[in-house]
């Protein structure tokens, strides 16, 4: 139950980042010259990790299992969103 909920949260958060990035890019930057690249990179890495976790991929090596977990994805999403949108 908890695993299913965390996957749902990861998938929903990743889909929200994609939706904002694709459908309303001006929320991130008014023009191409003023993109907050550091925060945006963290946001994209967190989104990618959240997609992998959300679809249910579980790698065999322990370090990859930790990387593709909500413990890695969610903080990157929050920090990246804070740097981009605040």
Coordinates of C-alpha atoms in Angstrom, one line a residue:
X1 CA 0.0 0.0 0.0
X2 CA 2.7 2.5 1.0
X3 CA 4.8 1.5 -2.0
X4 CA 1.9 2.0 -4.3
X5 CA 1.2 5.4 -2.8
X6 CA 4.8 6.6 -3.1
X7 CA 4.8 5.5 -6.8
X8 CA 1.6 7.4 -7.4
X9 CA 3.1 10.5 -5.8
X10 CA 6.3 10.2 -7.8
X11 CA 4.3 9.7 -11.1
X12 CA 2.0 12.6 -10.3
X13 CA 4.8 15.0 -9.4
X14 CA 6.8 14.0 -12.5
X15 CA 3.7 14.5 -14.7
X16 CA 3.1 17.9 -13.1
X17 CA 6.6 19.1 -13.8
X18 CA 6.3 17.9 -17.4
X19 CA 2.9 19.7 -17.8
X20 CA 4.2 23.0 -16.5
X21 CA 7.4 22.8 -18.5
X22 CA 5.7 21.9 -21.8
X23 CA 2.4 23.7 -21.6
X24 CA 3.4 26.9 -19.7
X25 CA 7.2 27.4 -20.0
X26 CA 6.8 31.1 -19.1
X27 CA 6.2 29.9 -15.5
X28 CA 9.9 28.9 -15.5
X29 CA 11.3 31.9 -17.5
X30 CA 10.0 34.9 -19.3
X31 CA 12.6 34.4 -22.1
X32 CA 15.4 32.1 -22.9
X33 CA 18.1 34.3 -21.5
X34 CA 16.8 34.3 -17.9
X35 CA 16.3 30.6 -17.1
X36 CA 17.4 29.6 -13.6
X37 CA 19.6 26.8 -14.9
X38 CA 20.8 25.5 -11.5
X39 CA 17.3 25.0 -10.1
X40 CA 16.0 23.8 -13.5
X41 CA 18.7 21.1 -13.7
X42 CA 17.8 19.9 -10.2
X43 CA 14.1 19.9 -11.1
X44 CA 14.8 17.9 -14.3
X45 CA 17.0 15.3 -12.5
X46 CA 14.3 15.0 -9.8
X47 CA 11.6 14.6 -12.4
X48 CA 13.6 11.9 -14.2
X49 CA 14.2 10.0 -11.0
X50 CA 10.5 10.3 -10.1
X51 CA 9.5 8.9 -13.5
X52 CA 11.7 5.9 -13.0
X53 CA 10.4 5.2 -9.5
X54 CA 6.8 6.0 -10.5
X55 CA 6.7 3.4 -13.3
X56 CA 8.0 0.7 -11.0
X57 CA 11.5 0.1 -12.2
X58 CA 13.7 -1.5 -9.4
X59 CA 17.3 -1.9 -10.4
X60 CA 19.4 -4.7 -8.9
X61 CA 22.5 -2.7 -7.6
X62 CA 21.8 -1.2 -4.2
X63 CA 23.2 2.2 -5.1
X64 CA 20.9 2.5 -8.1
X65 CA 18.0 1.4 -5.9
X66 CA 18.8 4.2 -3.6
X67 CA 19.2 6.7 -6.5
X68 CA 15.8 5.8 -8.1
X69 CA 13.9 6.1 -4.8
X70 CA 11.6 8.8 -3.5
X71 CA 14.3 9.6 -1.0
X72 CA 16.4 11.0 -3.8
X73 CA 13.7 12.2 -6.2
X74 CA 11.4 14.1 -4.0
X75 CA 14.0 16.4 -2.3
X76 CA 15.5 17.2 -5.7
X77 CA 12.0 18.1 -7.0
X78 CA 11.3 20.3 -4.0
X79 CA 14.6 22.1 -4.1
X80 CA 14.5 22.5 -7.8
X81 CA 11.0 23.9 -7.7
X82 CA 11.9 26.3 -4.9
X83 CA 14.9 27.6 -6.9
X84 CA 12.9 27.9 -10.1
X85 CA 9.5 29.2 -9.0
X86 CA 10.3 31.2 -5.9

